[in-house]
Amino acid sequence: MIKSHSWYNGQIKPSEDITISPNDLGLLRGYGLFDYFRTYNGKPFQWDWYWQRFKGSADLLNIPFDMKQEEVSEILAELYKLSSAEEVAYRFLLTGGDAPDSSTMTKPNFLIRSEKLSEMPSESFEKGISIISHEYSRDMPTLKSTDYKRVMSLQPAIKAAGAVDVLYHTGGLLSEMSRSNIFLVKDNQIKTPATGVLRGITRRTVMELAKSDFEVSETDLFLKDIFEADEVFTTSTNKKVLPVTKIDNVSIGNGAAGAASKEMLARFDEFIVNW
Amino acid sequence: MIKSHSWYNGQIKPSEDITISPNDLGLLRGYGLFDYFRTYNGKPFQWDWYWQRFKGSADLLNIPFDMKQEEVSEILAELYKLSSAEEVAYRFLLTGGDAPDSSTMTKPNFLIRSEKLSEMPSESFEKGISIISHEYSRDMPTLKSTDYKRVMSLQPAIKAAGAVDVLYHTGGLLSEMSRSNIFLVKDNQIKTPATGVLRGITRRTVMELAKSDFEVSETDLFLKDIFEADEVFTTSTNKKVLPVTKIDNVSIGNGAAGAASKEMLARFDEFIVNW
């Protein structure tokens, strides 16, 4: 059992002892960023990439954030030690801080928390998952803001469709799933949407790992392309490379996890063993 | 000095004693609604209208909310009594509740807080305010979600322009200001955008109060219409009827608070005296 701890504005405590003010602008005004990553072999996976993206997102959202990477690295190591776990997930949460007047930014609040890993059932990797499509694009999609109200409000629709997640598009132009990136495989090509997406770190890792044997591209992709694809898979920290076998109740390819998806999952699993 | 109190999930405490879990889905996932209204003569202004809108918003966002209006009316009265103030503002905050797994909704969290009134300086009503335009539309604009990250991130741009707020449009089609509705006056007509807006309670009140002597309509309005308008004003709980005299550094009409705006403010002020 992981002993989850949190660093909050300079202090480390057991996570259950952390409380937030109701004046936090992340809560009152949705003015917040987060990130989520994990260790492999006790080391934060792709930490440099996560750090760069997070700093850039804070800049784009105009939340002042002046911590140094080395300082945060030390906090990650300390939280890992306190966790007594082999592997942990980390969550960053940066908000506009407490605003007694409910709207004026003062000093940001920053939380770093170690968490129990959330892993997909192995069956999902073997059989693939079923998703639905929905017309929507996240506001400021290149940043990992805390704005997930759309997918939260779609939970009953997702459940009713017997699906587990949602794929967003704008007039048919694909962008991303609610918390992961999407890839299509056709012949020996692996393609993923170029715009309107979070530049996922697992996405980037998978593209690197694929390019020795596949033609990899970031390009415009449409809903209709899905139904002509051989395979579809999605990537994220906890989904790694996860086959998507059904969209809007229509089977993709032959309806089973495809060879390229399995190959990329194998490469990813090999890569993390040696991380 | 108002003694602010909060009702939170069934208990009333001084507001400074309320704490929120870092697992609140309003914070982690932007899955939250709020509302903000005030008393006149100690009575919640247009309480029935606020209540109906709030219940409807919870339904649209799929947050289960089963409190009865009478029950909440009693809480409002109790918070008012405890405030020792002549008039108070109230804030509702309803979120998807605490999610130890960071994503699954459990039981909603509901906060009702009495607050010190936030009032505009009287100079603003006399001289009008300056705003900038910005291309953006709120996700699910008919509901008062907590999603204000866009205007929060625009604060430096608003300040740099010497403005105080922002007017949203989509390809020139006007919707609303960041926290208030917009009206244009041309000849004896008062017009306000029909779609993509929060159905403001002050907006609705002002439309009712105007129709005896003005031609009032909800319709499509464009940025160019602003620069041909005689007057522009904005409405909200704390702005009441507030003239907007400059947009993107261009003066509207003759650059001063207009006659229709003043007339509507006077009608509103008379209406609240007798509330």
Coordinates of N, CA and C in Angstrom, one line a residue, chain B residues 24-238:
Chain B
D24 N -11.6 17.2 -4.6 CA -12.9 17.8 -5.1 C -12.8 17.9 -6.6
L25 N -13.8 17.3 -7.3 CA -13.8 17.3 -8.7 C -14.0 18.7 -9.3
G26 N -14.5 19.6 -8.5 CA -14.6 21.0 -9.0 C -13.2 21.5 -9.2
L27 N -12.3 21.1 -8.3 CA -10.9 21.5 -8.4 C -10.1 20.7 -9.4
L28 N -10.2 19.4 -9.3 CA -9.3 18.5 -10.1 C -9.8 18.4 -11.6
R29 N -11.1 18.6 -11.8 CA -11.7 18.4 -13.1 C -12.6 19.5 -13.6
G30 N -12.5 20.6 -12.9 CA -13.4 21.8 -13.4 C -14.8 21.4 -13.4
Y31 N -15.2 20.4 -12.6 CA -16.6 19.9 -12.7 C -17.4 20.6 -11.7
G32 N -17.8 21.8 -11.9 CA -18.5 22.6 -10.9 C -19.4 23.7 -11.5
L33 N -20.4 24.0 -10.8 CA -21.3 25.1 -11.1 C -21.3 26.1 -10.0
F34 N -21.6 27.3 -10.3 CA -21.8 28.3 -9.2 C -23.0 29.2 -9.5
D35 N -23.4 29.9 -8.6 CA -24.3 31.1 -8.9 C -23.9 32.1 -7.8
Y36 N -24.4 33.3 -8.1 CA -24.0 34.5 -7.3 C -25.2 35.5 -7.4
F37 N -25.8 35.8 -6.2 CA -26.9 36.7 -6.2 C -26.8 37.5 -4.9
R38 N -27.8 38.4 -4.7 CA -27.7 39.2 -3.5 C -29.1 39.5 -2.9
T39 N -29.0 40.1 -1.7 CA -30.3 40.6 -1.2 C -30.5 42.1 -1.5
Y40 N -31.7 42.4 -1.6 CA -32.1 43.8 -1.5 C -33.2 43.9 -0.4
N41 N -33.1 44.8 0.5 CA -34.0 44.9 1.7 C -34.0 43.5 2.4
G42 N -32.8 42.9 2.5 CA -32.7 41.6 3.2 C -33.3 40.4 2.5
K43 N -33.9 40.6 1.3 CA -34.5 39.5 0.6 C -33.7 39.1 -0.6
P44 N -33.5 37.8 -0.8 CA -32.7 37.4 -2.0 C -33.4 37.9 -3.3
F45 N -32.7 38.6 -4.1 CA -33.3 39.2 -5.3 C -33.5 38.2 -6.4
Q46 N -34.7 38.2 -6.9 CA -35.2 37.2 -8.0 C -34.8 35.8 -7.6
W47 N -35.0 35.4 -6.4 CA -34.6 34.1 -5.9 C -35.2 33.0 -6.7
D48 N -36.5 33.1 -7.1 CA -37.1 32.0 -7.8 C -36.4 31.8 -9.2
W49 N -36.0 32.9 -9.8 CA -35.4 32.7 -11.1 C -34.0 32.1 -11.0
Y50 N -33.2 32.6 -9.9 CA -31.9 32.0 -9.7 C -32.0 30.5 -9.4
W51 N -33.0 30.2 -8.6 CA -33.2 28.7 -8.2 C -33.5 27.9 -9.4
Q52 N -34.4 28.3 -10.2 CA -34.8 27.5 -11.4 C -33.5 27.4 -12.4
R53 N -32.8 28.4 -12.6 CA -31.6 28.3 -13.4 C -30.6 27.4 -12.9
F54 N -30.4 27.5 -11.6 CA -29.3 26.6 -10.9 C -29.7 25.2 -11.0
K55 N -30.9 24.8 -10.7 CA -31.4 23.4 -10.8 C -31.2 22.9 -12.3
G56 N -31.6 23.8 -13.2 CA -31.5 23.4 -14.6 C -30.1 23.2 -15.1
S57 N -29.1 24.0 -14.5 CA -27.7 23.9 -14.9 C -27.2 22.5 -14.3
A58 N -27.6 22.2 -13.1 CA -27.1 21.0 -12.5 C -27.6 19.8 -13.4
D59 N -28.8 19.8 -13.8 CA -29.3 18.8 -14.7 C -28.5 18.7 -16.0
L60 N -28.2 19.8 -16.6 CA -27.5 19.8 -17.9 C -26.1 19.3 -17.7
L61 N -25.5 19.5 -16.5 CA -24.1 19.1 -16.3 C -24.1 17.7 -15.7
N62 N -25.3 17.1 -15.5 CA -25.4 15.8 -14.9 C -24.8 15.6 -13.5
I63 N -25.0 16.7 -12.7 CA -24.6 16.6 -11.3 C -25.9 16.4 -10.5
P64 N -26.0 15.2 -9.8 CA -27.3 15.0 -9.1 C -27.5 16.0 -8.0
F65 N -28.6 16.6 -7.9 CA -28.9 17.7 -7.0 C -30.3 17.6 -6.6
D66 N -30.6 17.2 -5.3 CA -32.0 17.0 -5.0 C -32.5 17.8 -3.9
M67 N -31.8 19.0 -3.6 CA -32.3 19.8 -2.5 C -33.6 20.5 -3.0
K68 N -34.4 20.8 -2.0 CA -35.7 21.5 -2.3 C -35.5 23.0 -2.1
Q69 N -36.3 23.8 -2.8 CA -36.1 25.3 -2.7 C -36.4 25.8 -1.3
E70 N -37.4 25.2 -0.6 CA -37.7 25.7 0.7 C -36.6 25.5 1.7
E71 N -35.9 24.3 1.6 CA -34.8 24.0 2.4 C -33.7 25.0 2.2
V72 N -33.4 25.3 1.0 CA -32.3 26.3 0.7 C -32.7 27.7 1.1
S73 N -34.0 28.0 0.9 CA -34.5 29.3 1.4 C -34.2 29.5 2.9
E74 N -34.4 28.4 3.6 CA -34.1 28.5 5.1 C -32.7 28.7 5.4
I75 N -31.8 28.1 4.6 CA -30.4 28.3 4.8 C -30.0 29.7 4.5
L76 N -30.5 30.3 3.4 CA -30.2 31.7 3.0 C -30.6 32.6 4.2
A77 N -31.8 32.4 4.7 CA -32.3 33.2 5.8 C -31.4 33.1 7.0
E78 N -30.9 31.9 7.3 CA -30.0 31.7 8.5 C -28.7 32.4 8.3
L79 N -28.1 32.2 7.1 CA -26.8 32.9 6.8 C -27.0 34.4 6.8
Y80 N -28.1 34.9 6.4 CA -28.4 36.3 6.4 C -28.4 36.8 7.9
K81 N -29.1 36.1 8.8 CA -29.2 36.4 10.2 C -27.8 36.4 10.8
L82 N -27.0 35.4 10.5 CA -25.7 35.3 11.1 C -24.7 36.4 10.6
S83 N -25.1 37.0 9.4 CA -24.1 37.9 8.8 C -24.1 39.2 9.6
S84 N -25.1 39.6 10.3 CA -25.2 40.9 11.0 C -25.1 42.0 10.0
A85 N -25.4 41.8 8.7 CA -25.2 42.9 7.7 C -26.6 43.2 7.2
E86 N -26.7 44.4 6.6 CA -28.0 44.8 6.0 C -28.3 44.1 4.7
E87 N -27.3 44.0 3.9 CA -27.4 43.3 2.6 C -26.2 42.3 2.5
V88 N -26.4 41.2 1.9 CA -25.3 40.3 1.6 C -25.4 39.8 0.2
A89 N -24.3 39.2 -0.3 CA -24.3 38.4 -1.5 C -24.3 37.0 -1.1
Y90 N -24.8 36.1 -1.9 CA -24.7 34.7 -1.7 C -24.0 34.0 -2.9
R91 N -23.2 33.1 -2.5 CA -22.5 32.2 -3.6 C -22.9 30.8 -3.4
F92 N -23.3 30.2 -4.5 CA -23.6 28.7 -4.5 C -22.4 28.1 -5.2
L93 N -21.9 27.0 -4.7 CA -20.9 26.2 -5.5 C -21.2 24.7 -5.4
L94 N -21.5 24.2 -6.5 CA -21.9 22.7 -6.5 C -20.9 22.0 -7.4
T95 N -20.2 21.0 -6.8 CA -19.2 20.3 -7.6 C -19.6 18.8 -7.6
G96 N -18.8 18.0 -8.4 CA -19.0 16.6 -8.5 C -18.6 15.8 -7.3
G97 N -18.1 16.5 -6.3 CA -17.8 15.9 -5.0 C -16.4 15.4 -5.0
D98 N -16.0 14.7 -3.9 CA -14.7 14.2 -3.7 C -14.5 12.9 -4.4
A99 N -13.4 12.8 -5.2 CA -13.1 11.5 -5.9 C -11.7 11.1 -5.6
P100 N -11.6 10.1 -4.6 CA -10.3 9.6 -4.2 C -9.5 9.1 -5.4
D101 N -10.2 8.6 -6.5 CA -9.5 8.1 -7.7 C -9.3 9.3 -8.7
S102 N -9.6 10.5 -8.3 CA -9.4 11.7 -9.2 C -10.3 11.8 -10.4
S103 N -11.2 10.9 -10.5 CA -12.1 11.0 -11.7 C -13.6 10.5 -11.5
T104 N -13.9 9.6 -10.6 CA -15.2 9.1 -10.6 C -16.1 9.9 -9.6
M105 N -17.2 10.4 -10.1 CA -18.1 11.1 -9.3 C -18.7 10.3 -8.2
T106 N -18.7 10.8 -7.0 CA -19.4 10.1 -5.9 C -20.6 10.9 -5.4
K107 N -20.5 11.7 -4.4 CA -21.6 12.5 -3.9 C -21.2 13.9 -4.1
P108 N -22.1 14.7 -4.7 CA -21.7 16.1 -4.9 C -21.4 16.9 -3.6
N109 N -20.6 17.9 -3.7 CA -20.3 18.8 -2.7 C -21.1 20.1 -2.9
F110 N -21.8 20.7 -1.9 CA -22.6 21.9 -2.2 C -22.2 22.9 -1.1
L111 N -21.8 24.1 -1.5 CA -21.4 25.2 -0.6 C -22.4 26.3 -0.8
I112 N -22.9 26.9 0.3 CA -23.7 28.1 0.2 C -23.0 29.1 1.1
R113 N -22.6 30.2 0.6 CA -21.8 31.2 1.4 C -22.4 32.6 1.3
S114 N -22.4 33.2 2.5 CA -22.8 34.7 2.5 C -21.5 35.4 2.3
E115 N -21.6 36.5 1.5 CA -20.3 37.2 1.2 C -20.6 38.7 1.3
K116 N -19.5 39.5 1.6 CA -19.6 40.9 1.5 C -20.0 41.3 0.1
L117 N -20.9 42.3 -0.1 CA -21.3 42.7 -1.4 C -20.1 43.3 -2.1
S118 N -20.0 43.0 -3.4 CA -18.9 43.6 -4.2 C -19.7 44.6 -5.1
E119 N -19.4 45.9 -4.9 CA -20.1 46.9 -5.7 C -19.2 47.7 -6.5
M120 N -19.7 48.1 -7.7 CA -18.9 48.9 -8.6 C -18.8 50.4 -8.1
P121 N -17.6 51.0 -8.3 CA -17.5 52.4 -7.9 C -18.5 53.3 -8.7
S122 N -19.1 54.3 -8.0 CA -20.2 55.1 -8.6 C -19.7 55.8 -9.9
E123 N -18.4 56.1 -9.9 CA -17.8 56.7 -11.1 C -17.9 55.9 -12.3
S124 N -17.9 54.5 -12.2 CA -18.1 53.7 -13.4 C -19.4 53.9 -14.0
F125 N -20.4 54.0 -13.1 CA -21.8 54.2 -13.7 C -22.0 55.6 -14.4
E126 N -21.2 56.6 -13.9 CA -21.3 57.9 -14.5 C -20.5 58.0 -15.8
K127 N -19.3 57.4 -15.8 CA -18.4 57.6 -17.0 C -18.5 56.4 -17.9
G128 N -18.9 55.2 -17.4 CA -18.9 54.0 -18.2 C -17.5 53.4 -18.1
I129 N -17.4 52.2 -18.6 CA -16.2 51.4 -18.6 C -15.6 51.1 -20.0
S130 N -14.4 50.8 -20.0 CA -13.6 50.5 -21.2 C -13.4 48.9 -21.3
I131 N -13.6 48.3 -22.4 CA -13.4 46.9 -22.5 C -12.7 46.5 -23.8
I132 N -12.2 45.3 -23.9 CA -11.6 44.8 -25.1 C -12.5 43.7 -25.7
S133 N -12.3 43.4 -27.0 CA -13.0 42.2 -27.5 C -12.0 41.1 -27.7
H134 N -12.6 39.9 -27.7 CA -11.7 38.7 -27.8 C -12.5 37.5 -28.4
E135 N -11.9 36.8 -29.3 CA -12.6 35.7 -29.9 C -12.6 34.5 -29.0
Y136 N -13.8 34.1 -28.6 CA -13.9 33.0 -27.7 C -15.4 32.7 -27.4
S137 N -15.8 31.5 -27.2 CA -17.1 31.3 -26.6 C -17.0 30.2 -25.5
R138 N -17.7 30.5 -24.4 CA -17.7 29.6 -23.3 C -18.2 28.2 -23.7
D139 N -17.7 27.2 -23.1 CA -18.2 25.8 -23.3 C -19.5 25.8 -22.5
M140 N -20.6 25.3 -23.1 CA -21.9 25.2 -22.5 C -22.3 26.6 -21.9
P141 N -22.5 27.6 -22.7 CA -22.6 29.0 -22.2 C -23.9 29.2 -21.4
T142 N -25.0 28.3 -21.6 CA -26.2 28.6 -20.8 C -26.0 28.2 -19.4
L143 N -24.9 27.5 -19.0 CA -24.8 27.3 -17.6 C -23.6 28.0 -17.0
K144 N -23.8 28.3 -15.7 CA -22.8 29.1 -15.0 C -21.8 28.2 -14.4
S145 N -21.0 27.6 -15.3 CA -20.0 26.7 -14.8 C -18.9 27.6 -14.2
T146 N -17.9 26.9 -13.5 CA -16.9 27.7 -12.9 C -15.7 28.0 -13.8
D147 N -15.9 27.7 -15.1 CA -14.9 27.8 -16.1 C -14.6 29.3 -16.5
Y148 N -13.7 29.9 -15.8 CA -13.3 31.3 -16.1 C -11.9 31.4 -16.4
K149 N -11.2 30.3 -16.8 CA -9.8 30.3 -17.0 C -9.4 31.3 -18.1
R150 N -10.3 31.4 -19.1 CA -9.9 32.3 -20.3 C -9.8 33.7 -19.8
V151 N -10.8 34.3 -19.1 CA -10.7 35.7 -18.7 C -9.6 35.8 -17.6
M152 N -9.4 34.8 -16.8 CA -8.3 34.9 -15.8 C -6.9 35.0 -16.6
S153 N -6.8 34.3 -17.6 CA -5.5 34.3 -18.3 C -5.4 35.6 -19.2
L154 N -6.5 36.2 -19.4 CA -6.5 37.5 -20.2 C -6.2 38.7 -19.4
Q155 N -6.1 38.6 -18.0 CA -6.0 39.7 -17.2 C -4.8 40.7 -17.6
P156 N -3.6 40.1 -17.9 CA -2.6 41.0 -18.3 C -2.9 41.8 -19.6
A157 N -3.6 41.2 -20.6 CA -4.0 41.9 -21.8 C -5.0 42.9 -21.6
I158 N -5.9 42.6 -20.7 CA -7.0 43.6 -20.3 C -6.4 44.8 -19.7
K159 N -5.5 44.6 -18.7 CA -4.8 45.7 -18.0 C -3.9 46.5 -19.0
A160 N -3.2 45.8 -19.9 CA -2.3 46.5 -20.8 C -3.1 47.4 -21.7
A161 N -4.4 47.1 -22.0 CA -5.2 47.9 -22.9 C -5.9 49.0 -22.1
G162 N -5.7 49.1 -20.8 CA -6.4 50.1 -19.9 C -7.9 49.8 -19.8
A163 N -8.2 48.5 -20.0 CA -9.7 48.1 -19.9 C -9.9 47.4 -18.6
V164 N -11.2 47.1 -18.4 CA -11.6 46.4 -17.2 C -12.2 45.0 -17.4
D165 N -12.6 44.8 -18.6 CA -13.3 43.5 -18.9 C -13.1 43.2 -20.4
V166 N -13.8 42.1 -20.8 CA -13.6 41.6 -22.1 C -15.0 41.1 -22.7
L167 N -15.2 41.4 -24.0 CA -16.4 41.0 -24.7 C -16.1 39.9 -25.6
Y168 N -16.8 38.8 -25.5 CA -16.5 37.6 -26.4 C -17.3 37.7 -27.6
H169 N -16.7 37.2 -28.7 CA -17.4 37.0 -30.0 C -16.8 35.8 -30.7
T170 N -17.6 35.3 -31.6 CA -17.2 34.1 -32.5 C -17.2 34.6 -33.9
G171 N -16.1 34.9 -34.5 CA -16.1 35.4 -35.9 C -16.9 36.7 -36.0
G172 N -16.9 37.5 -35.0 CA -17.6 38.8 -35.0 C -19.0 38.7 -34.4
L173 N -19.5 37.5 -34.3 CA -20.9 37.3 -33.6 C -20.7 37.5 -32.1
L174 N -21.4 38.5 -31.6 CA -21.3 38.8 -30.2 C -22.0 37.8 -29.3
S175 N -21.4 37.5 -28.1 CA -22.2 36.7 -27.2 C -22.3 37.4 -25.8
E176 N -21.3 37.5 -25.1 CA -21.4 38.1 -23.7 C -20.1 38.6 -23.2
M177 N -20.1 39.4 -22.2 CA -18.9 39.7 -21.5 C -18.5 38.6 -20.6
S178 N -17.3 38.7 -19.9 CA -16.8 37.6 -19.2 C -17.7 37.2 -18.0
R179 N -18.4 38.2 -17.4 CA -19.3 37.8 -16.3 C -20.6 38.7 -16.3
S180 N -20.9 39.1 -17.5 CA -22.1 39.9 -17.6 C -22.7 39.9 -19.0
N181 N -23.9 40.3 -19.2 CA -24.5 40.3 -20.6 C -24.3 41.7 -21.2
I182 N -24.4 41.7 -22.5 CA -24.2 43.0 -23.3 C -25.5 43.4 -23.9
F183 N -25.8 44.7 -24.0 CA -26.9 45.3 -24.7 C -26.4 46.4 -25.6
L184 N -27.0 46.5 -26.7 CA -26.8 47.7 -27.6 C -28.1 48.5 -27.7
V185 N -27.9 49.8 -27.8 CA -29.0 50.7 -27.9 C -28.9 51.4 -29.2
K186 N -29.9 51.4 -30.1 CA -29.9 52.1 -31.4 C -31.3 52.7 -31.6
D187 N -31.4 54.0 -31.7 CA -32.7 54.7 -31.8 C -33.4 54.3 -30.5
N188 N -34.7 53.8 -30.7 CA -35.4 53.5 -29.4 C -35.4 51.9 -29.2
Q189 N -34.4 51.3 -29.8 CA -34.3 49.8 -29.7 C -33.2 49.3 -28.8
I190 N -33.6 48.4 -27.9 CA -32.6 47.8 -27.1 C -32.4 46.3 -27.5
K191 N -31.2 45.9 -27.8 CA -31.0 44.6 -28.3 C -29.9 43.9 -27.6
T192 N -30.0 42.5 -27.5 CA -29.0 41.7 -26.8 C -28.9 40.4 -27.5
P193 N -27.7 39.8 -27.5 CA -27.5 38.5 -28.2 C -28.5 37.5 -27.7
A194 N -28.9 36.7 -28.7 CA -29.9 35.6 -28.4 C -29.3 34.3 -28.0
T195 N -28.1 34.0 -28.5 CA -27.6 32.7 -28.4 C -26.1 32.8 -27.8
G196 N -25.7 31.6 -27.3 CA -24.3 31.6 -26.8 C -24.1 32.4 -25.5
V197 N -25.1 32.6 -24.8 CA -25.0 33.5 -23.6 C -25.6 32.8 -22.4
L198 N -25.1 33.2 -21.2 CA -25.8 32.9 -20.0 C -27.1 33.8 -20.0
R199 N -28.2 33.1 -19.7 CA -29.5 33.9 -19.5 C -29.4 34.6 -18.2
G200 N -28.8 35.8 -18.1 CA -28.6 36.5 -16.9 C -29.9 36.9 -16.3
I201 N -29.9 36.9 -14.9 CA -31.2 37.3 -14.2 C -31.3 38.8 -14.3
T202 N -30.2 39.5 -14.2 CA -30.3 41.0 -14.3 C -30.7 41.3 -15.8
R203 N -30.1 40.6 -16.7 CA -30.5 40.8 -18.1 C -32.1 40.6 -18.3
R204 N -32.6 39.6 -17.7 CA -34.0 39.3 -17.8 C -34.9 40.4 -17.1
T205 N -34.4 40.9 -16.0 CA -35.1 41.9 -15.2 C -35.1 43.2 -16.0
V206 N -33.9 43.5 -16.6 CA -33.8 44.8 -17.4 C -34.7 44.7 -18.6
M207 N -34.8 43.6 -19.3 CA -35.6 43.4 -20.4 C -37.1 43.7 -20.1
E208 N -37.5 43.1 -18.9 CA -38.8 43.3 -18.4 C -39.1 44.8 -18.2
L209 N -38.1 45.5 -17.5 CA -38.3 46.9 -17.1 C -38.3 47.8 -18.3
A210 N -37.7 47.3 -19.4 CA -37.5 48.2 -20.6 C -38.7 48.2 -21.5
K211 N -39.4 47.1 -21.5 CA -40.3 46.9 -22.7 C -41.5 47.8 -22.7
S212 N -41.8 48.5 -21.6 CA -42.9 49.5 -21.7 C -42.6 50.7 -22.6
D213 N -41.3 51.0 -22.8 CA -41.0 52.2 -23.6 C -39.9 52.0 -24.6
F214 N -39.4 50.8 -24.7 CA -38.4 50.5 -25.7 C -38.8 49.2 -26.5
E215 N -38.3 49.2 -27.7 CA -38.5 47.9 -28.5 C -37.3 47.0 -28.1
V216 N -37.6 45.9 -27.4 CA -36.6 45.1 -26.8 C -36.5 43.8 -27.6
S217 N -35.3 43.4 -28.0 CA -35.2 42.1 -28.7 C -33.9 41.3 -28.4
E218 N -34.0 40.0 -28.5 CA -32.9 39.1 -28.5 C -32.6 38.7 -29.9
T219 N -31.4 38.9 -30.4 CA -31.1 38.7 -31.8 C -29.6 38.5 -32.0
D220 N -29.2 38.2 -33.2 CA -27.8 38.1 -33.5 C -27.2 39.5 -33.6
L221 N -26.1 39.7 -33.0 CA -25.5 41.1 -33.0 C -24.0 40.8 -33.3
F222 N -23.4 41.8 -34.1 CA -22.0 41.6 -34.5 C -21.2 42.8 -34.0
L223 N -19.9 42.5 -34.0 CA -18.9 43.5 -33.5 C -19.2 44.9 -34.2
K224 N -19.4 44.8 -35.5 CA -19.6 46.1 -36.3 C -20.8 46.8 -35.8
D225 N -21.8 46.1 -35.2 CA -23.0 46.8 -34.7 C -22.7 47.7 -33.5
I226 N -21.7 47.3 -32.8 CA -21.3 48.0 -31.6 C -20.8 49.4 -32.0
F227 N -20.1 49.5 -33.1 CA -19.5 50.8 -33.5 C -20.5 51.7 -34.2
E228 N -21.7 51.1 -34.5 CA -22.8 51.9 -35.0 C -23.9 52.2 -34.0
A229 N -23.7 51.6 -32.8 CA -24.7 51.8 -31.7 C -24.6 53.2 -31.1
D230 N -25.8 53.6 -30.6 CA -25.8 54.9 -29.9 C -25.2 54.7 -28.5
E231 N -25.5 53.5 -27.9 CA -25.0 53.2 -26.5 C -24.8 51.7 -26.4
V232 N -24.0 51.4 -25.5 CA -23.8 50.0 -25.1 C -23.8 49.9 -23.6
F233 N -24.5 48.9 -23.0 CA -24.4 48.7 -21.6 C -24.3 47.3 -21.3
T234 N -23.9 47.0 -20.0 CA -23.8 45.6 -19.6 C -24.5 45.4 -18.3
T235 N -25.1 44.2 -18.1 CA -25.9 43.9 -16.9 C -25.3 42.7 -16.2
S236 N -25.3 42.8 -14.8 CA -25.0 41.6 -14.0 C -25.4 42.0 -12.6
T237 N -25.3 41.0 -11.7 CA -25.7 41.3 -10.3 C -25.0 42.5 -9.7
N238 N -23.7 42.6 -9.9 CA -23.0 43.7 -9.2 C -22.8 44.9 -10.2

